[in-house]
mmCIF file of C-alpha atoms in Angstrom:
data_model
loop_
_atom_site.group_PDB
_atom_site.id
_atom_site.type_symbol
_atom_site.label_atom_id
_atom_site.label_comp_id
_atom_site.label_asym_id
_atom_site.label_seq_id
_atom_site.Cartn_x
_atom_site.Cartn_y
_atom_site.Cartn_z
ATOM 1 C CA PRO N 1 -0.085 0.000 0.122
ATOM 2 C CA GLN N 2 1.015 3.568 -1.003
ATOM 3 C CA LYS N 3 2.470 5.476 2.353
ATOM 4 C CA ASP N 4 0.743 8.990 2.798
ATOM 5 C CA PRO N 5 2.910 11.418 2.233
ATOM 6 C CA PRO N 6 4.461 13.428 5.840
ATOM 7 C CA MET N 7 2.502 16.295 7.121
ATOM 8 C CA PRO N 8 3.743 19.501 6.007
ATOM 9 C CA PRO N 9 5.008 21.453 8.926
ATOM 10 C CA LEU N 10 2.848 24.152 10.032
ATOM 11 C CA ASN N 11 3.668 27.756 10.881
ATOM 12 C CA LEU N 12 1.796 29.759 13.347
ATOM 13 C CA SER N 13 2.566 33.439 13.284
ATOM 14 C CA LEU N 14 1.128 34.606 16.698
ATOM 15 C CA ILE N 15 0.968 38.351 16.789
ATOM 16 C CA ARG N 16 -0.487 40.751 19.475
ATOM 17 C CA HIS N 17 -3.083 43.189 18.442
ATOM 18 C CA GLY N 18 -2.011 47.045 17.964
ATOM 19 C CA GLN N 19 -1.931 49.632 20.403
ATOM 20 C CA THR N 20 -5.509 50.450 21.703
ATOM 21 C CA GLU N 21 -6.505 53.430 23.555
ATOM 22 C CA TYR N 22 -6.879 51.421 26.834
ATOM 23 C CA ASN N 23 -3.200 50.241 26.433
ATOM 24 C CA ALA N 24 -1.685 53.886 26.038
ATOM 25 C CA ALA N 25 -3.821 55.208 29.076
ATOM 26 C CA GLY N 26 -2.614 51.847 31.185
ATOM 27 C CA ILE N 27 -5.900 50.775 31.655
ATOM 28 C CA VAL N 28 -6.609 46.800 31.687
ATOM 29 C CA GLN N 29 -8.772 45.415 29.162
ATOM 30 C CA GLY N 30 -9.378 41.638 29.248
ATOM 31 C CA TRP N 31 -12.888 40.943 27.420
ATOM 32 C CA CYS N 32 -13.755 44.667 27.445
ATOM 33 C CA ASP N 33 -12.317 46.515 24.270
ATOM 34 C CA SER N 34 -11.482 49.646 22.816
ATOM 35 C CA PRO N 35 -10.357 50.938 19.602
ATOM 36 C CA LEU N 36 -6.940 51.367 18.092
ATOM 37 C CA THR N 37 -4.862 54.017 18.708
ATOM 38 C CA ALA N 38 -3.157 56.022 15.226
ATOM 39 C CA GLU N 39 -0.099 54.262 16.551
ATOM 40 C CA GLY N 40 -1.549 50.725 16.829
ATOM 41 C CA LYS N 41 -2.882 50.919 13.109
ATOM 42 C CA ALA N 42 0.987 52.001 12.182
ATOM 43 C CA GLY N 43 2.270 48.791 14.180
ATOM 44 C CA ALA N 44 -0.121 46.726 12.623
ATOM 45 C CA ALA N 45 0.594 48.089 9.129
ATOM 46 C CA GLN N 46 4.134 47.812 9.670
ATOM 47 C CA THR N 47 3.889 44.188 10.664
ATOM 48 C CA GLY N 48 1.759 43.483 7.593
ATOM 49 C CA ASN N 49 4.643 45.204 5.619
ATOM 50 C CA ALA N 50 7.239 42.899 6.794
ATOM 51 C CA ILE N 51 5.342 39.785 6.254
ATOM 52 C CA ALA N 52 4.672 40.892 2.461
ATOM 53 C CA GLN N 53 8.699 41.532 2.585
ATOM 54 C CA ALA N 54 9.397 38.215 3.860
ATOM 55 C CA GLN N 55 6.864 36.717 1.466
ATOM 56 C CA ILE N 56 4.658 34.545 3.746
ATOM 57 C CA PRO N 57 1.635 33.260 2.562
ATOM 58 C CA PHE N 58 -1.016 32.549 4.912
ATOM 59 C CA ALA N 59 -3.587 29.552 4.307
ATOM 60 C CA ALA N 60 -5.798 30.843 7.107
ATOM 61 C CA ALA N 61 -6.065 33.560 9.718
ATOM 62 C CA TYR N 62 -7.660 33.701 13.132
ATOM 63 C CA CYS N 63 -8.308 36.481 15.827
ATOM 64 C CA SER N 64 -9.936 36.614 18.849
ATOM 65 C CA THR N 65 -13.651 37.744 19.185
ATOM 66 C CA SER N 66 -12.498 40.952 20.815
ATOM 67 C CA PRO N 67 -12.766 43.942 17.966
ATOM 68 C CA ARG N 68 -9.334 45.368 18.398
ATOM 69 C CA THR N 69 -7.977 41.905 16.918
ATOM 70 C CA ALA N 70 -10.012 41.512 14.261
ATOM 71 C CA ALA N 71 -9.143 45.475 13.081
ATOM 72 C CA THR N 72 -5.521 43.868 13.623
ATOM 73 C CA ALA N 73 -5.415 41.215 11.522
ATOM 74 C CA GLN N 74 -7.498 43.380 8.945
ATOM 75 C CA ILE N 75 -4.515 45.488 8.497
ATOM 76 C CA ILE N 76 -2.139 43.191 8.613
ATOM 77 C CA LEU N 77 -3.766 41.217 5.682
ATOM 78 C CA GLN N 78 -4.098 44.343 3.788
ATOM 79 C CA HIS N 79 -0.393 45.343 3.952
ATOM 80 C CA ALA N 80 0.506 41.792 3.259
ATOM 81 C CA GLN N 81 -1.393 42.143 -0.070
ATOM 82 C CA GLN N 82 -3.575 39.287 1.136
ATOM 83 C CA PRO N 83 -6.915 40.620 1.930
ATOM 84 C CA GLN N 84 -8.759 37.525 0.258
ATOM 85 C CA VAL N 85 -7.601 35.449 3.389
ATOM 86 C CA ALA N 86 -10.718 34.816 5.615
ATOM 87 C CA LEU N 87 -10.460 35.751 8.890
ATOM 88 C CA THR N 88 -12.048 33.433 11.575
ATOM 89 C CA PRO N 89 -12.499 34.808 14.920
ATOM 90 C CA LEU N 90 -12.266 32.776 17.911
ATOM 91 C CA ASP N 91 -13.530 33.005 21.424
ATOM 92 C CA ASP N 92 -11.069 30.765 22.911
ATOM 93 C CA LEU N 93 -8.378 32.989 21.745
ATOM 94 C CA ARG N 94 -9.617 36.137 23.871
ATOM 95 C CA GLU N 95 -7.535 38.161 26.463
ATOM 96 C CA TYR N 96 -7.591 37.033 30.540
ATOM 97 C CA HIS N 97 -10.738 37.863 31.949
ATOM 98 C CA PHE N 98 -10.143 40.445 34.732
ATOM 99 C CA GLY N 99 -13.690 40.194 36.153
ATOM 100 C CA SER N 100 -14.334 43.032 38.179
ATOM 101 C CA PHE N 101 -11.028 44.295 37.757
ATOM 102 C CA GLU N 102 -11.855 45.101 33.786
ATOM 103 C CA ARG N 103 -11.209 48.694 32.868
ATOM 104 C CA GLN N 104 -9.375 49.564 35.818
ATOM 105 C CA PRO N 105 -6.097 51.056 35.899
ATOM 106 C CA SER N 106 -3.345 48.385 35.688
ATOM 107 C CA ARG N 107 -1.385 50.455 38.708
ATOM 108 C CA HIS N 108 -4.227 49.886 40.673
ATOM 109 C CA ILE N 109 -4.334 46.016 40.278
ATOM 110 C CA HIS N 110 -0.815 45.744 41.045
ATOM 111 C CA GLN N 111 -1.375 47.931 44.129
ATOM 112 C CA THR N 112 -3.997 45.746 44.899
ATOM 113 C CA ILE N 113 -2.003 42.413 44.744
ATOM 114 C CA ALA N 114 0.983 43.898 46.132
ATOM 115 C CA GLN N 115 -1.172 44.720 49.263
ATOM 116 C CA THR N 116 -2.915 41.571 49.454
ATOM 117 C CA LEU N 117 0.121 39.302 48.962
ATOM 118 C CA GLY N 118 1.916 41.659 51.683
ATOM 119 C CA TYR N 119 4.566 43.156 49.576
ATOM 120 C CA PRO N 120 6.272 46.500 50.808
ATOM 121 C CA SER N 121 5.854 47.873 47.666
ATOM 122 C CA MET N 122 4.162 47.305 43.825
ATOM 123 C CA GLU N 123 7.504 47.658 42.333
ATOM 124 C CA ASP N 124 8.685 44.487 44.463
ATOM 125 C CA TRP N 125 5.853 42.090 43.705
ATOM 126 C CA LEU N 126 6.319 43.139 40.419
ATOM 127 C CA ALA N 127 9.896 42.452 40.258
ATOM 128 C CA ASP N 128 8.914 38.927 41.600
ATOM 129 C CA TYR N 129 5.994 38.248 39.430
ATOM 130 C CA ARG N 130 7.991 39.193 36.170
ATOM 131 C CA SER N 131 11.070 36.792 37.080
ATOM 132 C CA GLY N 132 8.311 34.064 37.336
ATOM 133 C CA LYS N 133 9.402 33.231 41.177
ATOM 134 C CA HIS N 134 6.336 31.689 41.955
ATOM 135 C CA SER N 135 5.149 28.258 40.349
ATOM 136 C CA ASN N 136 2.042 29.316 38.846
ATOM 137 C CA ASN N 137 0.724 32.929 37.704
ATOM 138 C CA GLN N 138 0.293 34.404 40.873
ATOM 139 C CA LEU N 139 -1.309 37.609 39.197
ATOM 140 C CA MET N 140 -3.923 35.580 37.858
ATOM 141 C CA HIS N 141 -3.816 33.269 41.147
ATOM 142 C CA THR N 142 -4.553 36.195 43.270
ATOM 143 C CA LEU N 143 -7.424 37.992 41.387
ATOM 144 C CA HIS N 144 -9.078 34.962 41.018
ATOM 145 C CA ARG N 145 -9.215 34.450 44.866
ATOM 146 C CA ILE N 146 -9.983 38.241 45.231
ATOM 147 C CA ASP N 147 -12.934 37.793 43.067
ATOM 148 C CA PRO N 148 -13.665 34.609 41.586
ATOM 149 C CA ALA N 149 -15.364 35.581 38.548
ATOM 150 C CA ALA N 150 -11.705 36.741 37.079
ATOM 151 C CA GLU N 151 -10.124 33.646 35.253
ATOM 152 C CA GLN N 152 -8.472 31.195 37.051
ATOM 153 C CA GLU N 153 -5.190 29.929 35.192
ATOM 154 C CA SER N 154 -5.917 26.476 34.511
ATOM 155 C CA GLN N 155 -9.197 27.581 32.645
ATOM 156 C CA PHE N 156 -7.266 30.459 30.473
ATOM 157 C CA LEU N 157 -4.435 28.142 29.582
ATOM 158 C CA HIS N 158 -7.201 25.473 28.879
ATOM 159 C CA ARG N 159 -9.309 27.497 26.405
ATOM 160 C CA LEU N 160 -6.035 29.051 24.693
ATOM 161 C CA HIS N 161 -4.353 25.605 24.091
ATOM 162 C CA ARG N 162 -8.172 24.261 22.735
ATOM 163 C CA ALA N 163 -8.057 26.989 20.620
ATOM 164 C CA LEU N 164 -4.580 26.116 19.082
ATOM 165 C CA GLN N 165 -5.640 22.791 18.784
ATOM 166 C CA HIS N 166 -8.727 23.828 16.742
ATOM 167 C CA ILE N 167 -6.331 25.671 14.801
ATOM 168 C CA ILE N 168 -3.748 22.892 14.022
ATOM 169 C CA THR N 169 -6.672 20.322 13.045
ATOM 170 C CA ASN N 170 -8.177 22.766 10.854
ATOM 171 C CA SER N 171 -5.066 23.595 9.347
ATOM 172 C CA LEU N 172 -3.571 20.206 8.728
ATOM 173 C CA ALA N 173 -7.086 18.922 7.228
ATOM 174 C CA ASP N 174 -6.733 21.844 4.889
ATOM 175 C CA SER N 175 -3.036 21.057 4.107
ATOM 176 C CA ASN N 176 -3.836 19.744 0.615
ATOM 177 C CA THR N 177 -5.706 22.339 -0.447
ATOM 178 C CA GLY N 178 -3.963 25.422 1.018
ATOM 179 C CA SER N 179 -1.234 27.865 -0.042
ATOM 180 C CA LEU N 180 1.757 25.943 0.679
ATOM 181 C CA LYS N 181 5.154 27.822 0.598
ATOM 182 C CA THR N 182 8.161 25.639 -0.787
ATOM 183 C CA ASN N 183 11.706 26.367 -0.160
ATOM 184 C CA GLU N 184 13.006 24.554 -3.256
ATOM 185 C CA ALA N 185 16.513 25.819 -3.060
ATOM 186 C CA GLN N 186 17.043 23.791 -0.041
ATOM 187 C CA ASN N 187 14.328 20.865 -0.711
ATOM 188 C CA GLU N 188 12.874 21.699 2.297
ATOM 189 C CA ALA N 189 9.077 19.937 2.713
ATOM 190 C CA PRO N 190 6.260 22.709 1.927
ATOM 191 C CA VAL N 191 5.135 24.943 4.896
ATOM 192 C CA GLN N 192 1.528 25.828 5.450
ATOM 193 C CA ASN N 193 1.543 29.197 7.006
ATOM 194 C CA VAL N 194 -1.196 30.425 9.613
ATOM 195 C CA LEU N 195 -1.800 34.218 11.059
ATOM 196 C CA ILE N 196 -3.288 34.043 14.478
ATOM 197 C CA VAL N 197 -4.012 37.754 16.224
ATOM 198 C CA SER N 198 -4.336 37.569 19.900
ATOM 199 C CA HIS N 199 -3.942 39.686 23.510
ATOM 200 C CA GLY N 200 -0.597 40.226 25.300
ATOM 201 C CA MET N 201 -1.279 37.840 28.362
ATOM 202 C CA ALA N 202 -2.605 35.216 26.376
ATOM 203 C CA ILE N 203 0.290 34.965 24.020
ATOM 204 C CA THR N 204 2.914 35.106 27.041
ATOM 205 C CA ALA N 205 0.826 32.463 29.050
ATOM 206 C CA LEU N 206 0.739 30.134 25.841
ATOM 207 C CA LEU N 207 4.685 30.856 25.203
ATOM 208 C CA ARG N 208 5.420 29.896 28.767
ATOM 209 C CA SER N 209 3.305 26.687 28.556
ATOM 210 C CA ILE N 210 5.186 25.724 25.931
ATOM 211 C CA ASN N 211 8.628 27.050 27.507
ATOM 212 C CA PRO N 212 8.515 28.562 30.596
ATOM 213 C CA GLN N 213 12.201 30.156 29.925
ATOM 214 C CA ALA N 214 10.892 32.013 26.354
ATOM 215 C CA ILE N 215 9.828 34.809 27.962
ATOM 216 C CA PRO N 216 9.122 36.762 31.557
ATOM 217 C CA TYR N 217 5.237 37.553 32.788
ATOM 218 C CA ARG N 218 4.758 40.508 31.367
ATOM 219 C CA SER N 219 2.668 41.217 27.881
ATOM 220 C CA VAL N 220 4.495 40.994 24.868
ATOM 221 C CA PRO N 221 4.629 44.428 22.835
ATOM 222 C CA ASN N 222 1.959 45.560 20.624
ATOM 223 C CA ALA N 223 2.094 44.580 16.914
ATOM 224 C CA SER N 224 5.176 42.109 18.071
ATOM 225 C CA ALA N 225 5.181 38.383 16.601
ATOM 226 C CA THR N 226 5.893 35.001 17.651
ATOM 227 C CA LEU N 227 6.521 32.132 15.357
ATOM 228 C CA LEU N 228 5.305 28.754 16.937
ATOM 229 C CA ARG N 229 5.867 25.742 14.623
ATOM 230 C CA TYR N 230 3.918 22.486 14.796
ATOM 231 C CA THR N 231 4.861 19.281 13.545
ATOM 232 C CA PRO N 232 3.122 15.804 14.690
ATOM 233 C CA SER N 233 6.334 14.690 16.263
ATOM 234 C CA GLU N 234 7.800 17.678 17.807
ATOM 235 C CA GLY N 235 4.372 19.503 18.756
ATOM 236 C CA LEU N 236 4.287 23.386 19.456
ATOM 237 C CA GLN N 237 8.134 24.994 19.410
ATOM 238 C CA ILE N 238 8.928 28.265 19.537
ATOM 239 C CA ILE N 239 11.165 29.627 16.533
ATOM 240 C CA GLY N 240 13.244 32.308 17.179
ATOM 241 C CA GLU N 241 12.947 35.544 19.519
ATOM 242 C CA ALA N 242 9.387 35.361 21.568
ATOM 243 C CA GLY N 243 7.237 38.679 21.020
ATOM 244 C CA LYS N 244 9.524 40.377 18.143
ATOM 245 C CA ALA N 245 8.546 43.815 16.825
ATOM 246 C CA LEU N 246 8.869 42.953 12.825
#
């Protein structure tokens, strides 16, 4: 019997939305939303231009159901000269849900956590948190303790991985019909490329779940990209620098 050809590697371009009005004002937005700023739109355009220059053809594109990610993805696809690629919104790609802490200044949230955990200052708390000193995400753990409506870390990670699994399964099913990029000079297997636009804490949580050393506990920069590669044998791997401005 004839063997099936090996599955092509899947490249996932994981990109954070462009800067929003709440980002610029230092206000926390999880499931709530605010529009992209002029700088946010310019950042998304720059990322799209870099993708066009690198000649990365997307077979599919996904974003969260938050308008800021859809707006970013549309600008990226436009500037990447691929406006025809259909954009699929997924609930599971949404940002962390802050419960009653939504729309509050991030400074106030960090001060509340520092006091709750008995830190002498907000700066001391942030230094410990970002270094990954704790075995879990203390920000999420503490907010959920204060307000059970705030999402649990395990819940958050579960749905993010469910989103990735959905994207991977769909992409592998479509790999015979999707747009594939072959590097014939190096005789590499064809690669299928997928665009995913999500959120700062969501991307950081995903990257840390793949490799805890990849990135500190802080949101990746707006409109920055991290390349993930999926193969059935190796699973998900981070390729190159995490949260890089294109």
